[in-house]
Amino acid sequence: MRKRIRPLFFMSLCLVFSACSNIKYLPAGQNLYTGASVKINPDSTGKIEEESDIKGILEDKTRPRPNASFLGLRIKLYIYNLAGEPKKAKGIRHWLRNKVGEPPVLQSQVKIPYNNAVLASYLISQGYLQAKVTGDTVVKNRKAKAIYTAETGDRYTINQVNFPKDSAGITAVISRNSGNSLLKVGDFYDFDTFKAERERIDNDLKQTGYFYFNPDYLILQVDSTIGHNKVNIFVKIKEITPNAALKPYTINDITIYPNFSLRNDSSIRASKPILYKDFIIKDPKNTFKLGVFDRLVFFNKGELYNRKDHNQSLNRMVNIGTFKVVKADFLPVDSFKNNQLNVNFYLTPLKKNSLSFQILGTSKSNNFVGSEVKLTQTTRNVFRGAEKLEISASGGFEKQIRGSNQAQGNSYSLTGQAKLIFPRFLLPWFKFNSTNAFIPKTNILASYQILDRVDYTLKAVKAEFGYDWKENIYKEHIFNPISINYVKSNVVDSATLFRENPSLRTSLENQFIVGLNYNFTYNDQVNQNKRNNIYFSGDLETSGTVLGLLAPKDAAGKRSIFGTALSQFIRLEGDIRNYYKVNKKVTWANRFNVGLGYAYGNSKALPFVRQFFAGGSSDIRAFGSRILGPGTYVIPDSLTFKDQGGDVKIMLNTELRFKIVSMLYGAAFIDAGNIWLRKNDPLKPGGQFKFNRFLSEMAIGTGAGLRVDASFFVIRLDAAFPIRRPDLPGGPAWVMKDIDFGSSAWRKQNLTFNLGIGYPF
């Protein structure tokens, strides 16, 4: 009997929240507005294309929007009513009512004629030129719903596109580029395409000197009287277009103010100019070397103005990271009487020295650190060539709470780093000039890192020389032809450890890693308007490839440098992610991460710091950090050192992220993956990668989490548990039947809590 009462109680509570509790607070004679629905051609047997999409768009365009609801419950409205009228403009009651709550949306606020016009206008813009919309409201139990009926008629298509026929001046440019028109015969009439076509023509004109032209000077006349649901389009220039917009302009004087401020405006303008190539530079303090401006300004004196040079110049001035304010003024010479423009660039530098604090989240399999804080001192314009010196100190941690293995999941790191950045390619015997909007960079880096775990401490010295450049807004390349790492390990009770696990000796011994590395990243998340975003990162690292032929051999026959073994390996890793926006509040995120390492020559195994690991707060979260795998290998309870590295890694993650309220977000996720050895190790049975069985050896975990997302930082707490284990004595098996949240023993052995900064991927 008790089991029946509880559901009835919650059902009654829901009814109170969604109905009575909100309705009784409405003003007398008013009804609660619950939303709109649209019917398209209800009396017609025919269906229009993409009807469901258009229906959704039309419903979204109606105003006002109803009160927000979750599972049918208008919780914000209930909080608004529950708080009541506050007596003062502060306190908990005021906060609940005005910040958390939401006032009721009333039927009286709905303007049916206005919505009719908005919906009809949208349909006409999509080519339904005969569209009509009528609306009405339906009231039941003091709840009002608006119902709109749209009669679309047939959709019109383009029959003919006519461009100006003149063979000179501005119309000649328009006609010459008409082959690139977005208006195609046979396509549907679409107002958005019309606007895009005007932008395209404007861009073509800007590329050929028509600085003062803008899209509003174009008119696209539509003749819909030709019949058969077709239209003819005539592209014309408006008669009221000013003369300045009808002629191309050339660049005259190019003046650069590289140390501009409003406070010193008059003295800077009055200073003696320096003539450098086509530039007039006014920099009385001699802040920058003159060659810097070759890489920032793309205009040349006497050439036609074009938008590409304009945008690239501004983008480079912004992306160089030296100026806080960038402004370009184009002024006509002699007040529009001729066709020349003077260009003035006003650049205000950032402070020479600055201190910044960052909170970061990391997820790379060879980085060991789940989260870190970083303090950076930046010195700009070090050698008067817009160089930048960054000196940083950071501390990181990865924390897991997992029953009896709590300490095994903890790692801490400290890193000191100095990085000198040149805003150009430094290449011997070759001068390379990039021509896109992004500044190429040459980086010289030195760092020292200490990684501390329960069983060992690693100290790493690193030096790199390389290049960083963006191909475009989405693609970035990092290439370090010189990369030197010296890794020194200190293992707690090494005699016992190496007796228990001899294969660790080669991966944990002191080593030199000397080679090159390359990373390619594609990321279209900068385009926030896309519903589906892709991120890809590919890494290649080699060590000892060339130096291995030259380095001398030690007494054991190994290639060594200063008595320390030289590692020889090739390491590849790929990480592809997809972020799909289900709606404004829900995102479905997916990741596929795969890695392969190959040790050769001097090395029998990858260095410990270059191996792949599975498990952890940004990995397969149901398993402890780096204690999963390889393969089906079962870690003996007697083994004190539980970190398990491998040569092969495959990992898949899927996570549904959703907004709960304000900065609080939730997530539900499934992680799958494992690591394997490339070669068989008798001491780790089942650890070798076999193509015909790797899928059955994947570990799978699931769970849920909370995130506090304040835009500039994210704090994350995840709880996860395994549903398939590859490391059971009897072999891989599903363990869903063993799930028992009520059992403290099960929770202690299976429930894992992960605390981190930033999203896991």
Coordinates of C-alpha atoms in Angstrom, one line a residue, residues 73 93 164 172 208 213 219 327 362 411 425 511 516 521 562 575 578 581 586 600:
L73 CA 6.4 22.3 -14.8
R93 CA 12.5 37.4 -1.4
P164 CA 23.4 45.8 -65.7
A172 CA 31.1 46.7 -65.6
T208 CA 38.3 46.9 -56.9
F213 CA 29.9 51.8 -51.9
I219 CA 18.2 47.2 -55.4
K327 CA 42.1 51.8 -35.6
T362 CA 44.0 19.3 -19.6
S411 CA 49.1 13.3 -9.0
F425 CA 59.5 32.9 -39.2
Q511 CA 66.5 9.2 -20.8
L516 CA 61.0 16.7 -33.6
T521 CA 44.6 21.3 -35.2
F562 CA 76.5 12.3 -21.6
D575 CA 41.8 13.2 -31.3
N578 CA 32.1 16.6 -32.3
K581 CA 23.8 21.6 -30.4
V586 CA 21.6 21.0 -24.7
Y600 CA 62.9 0.8 -32.0

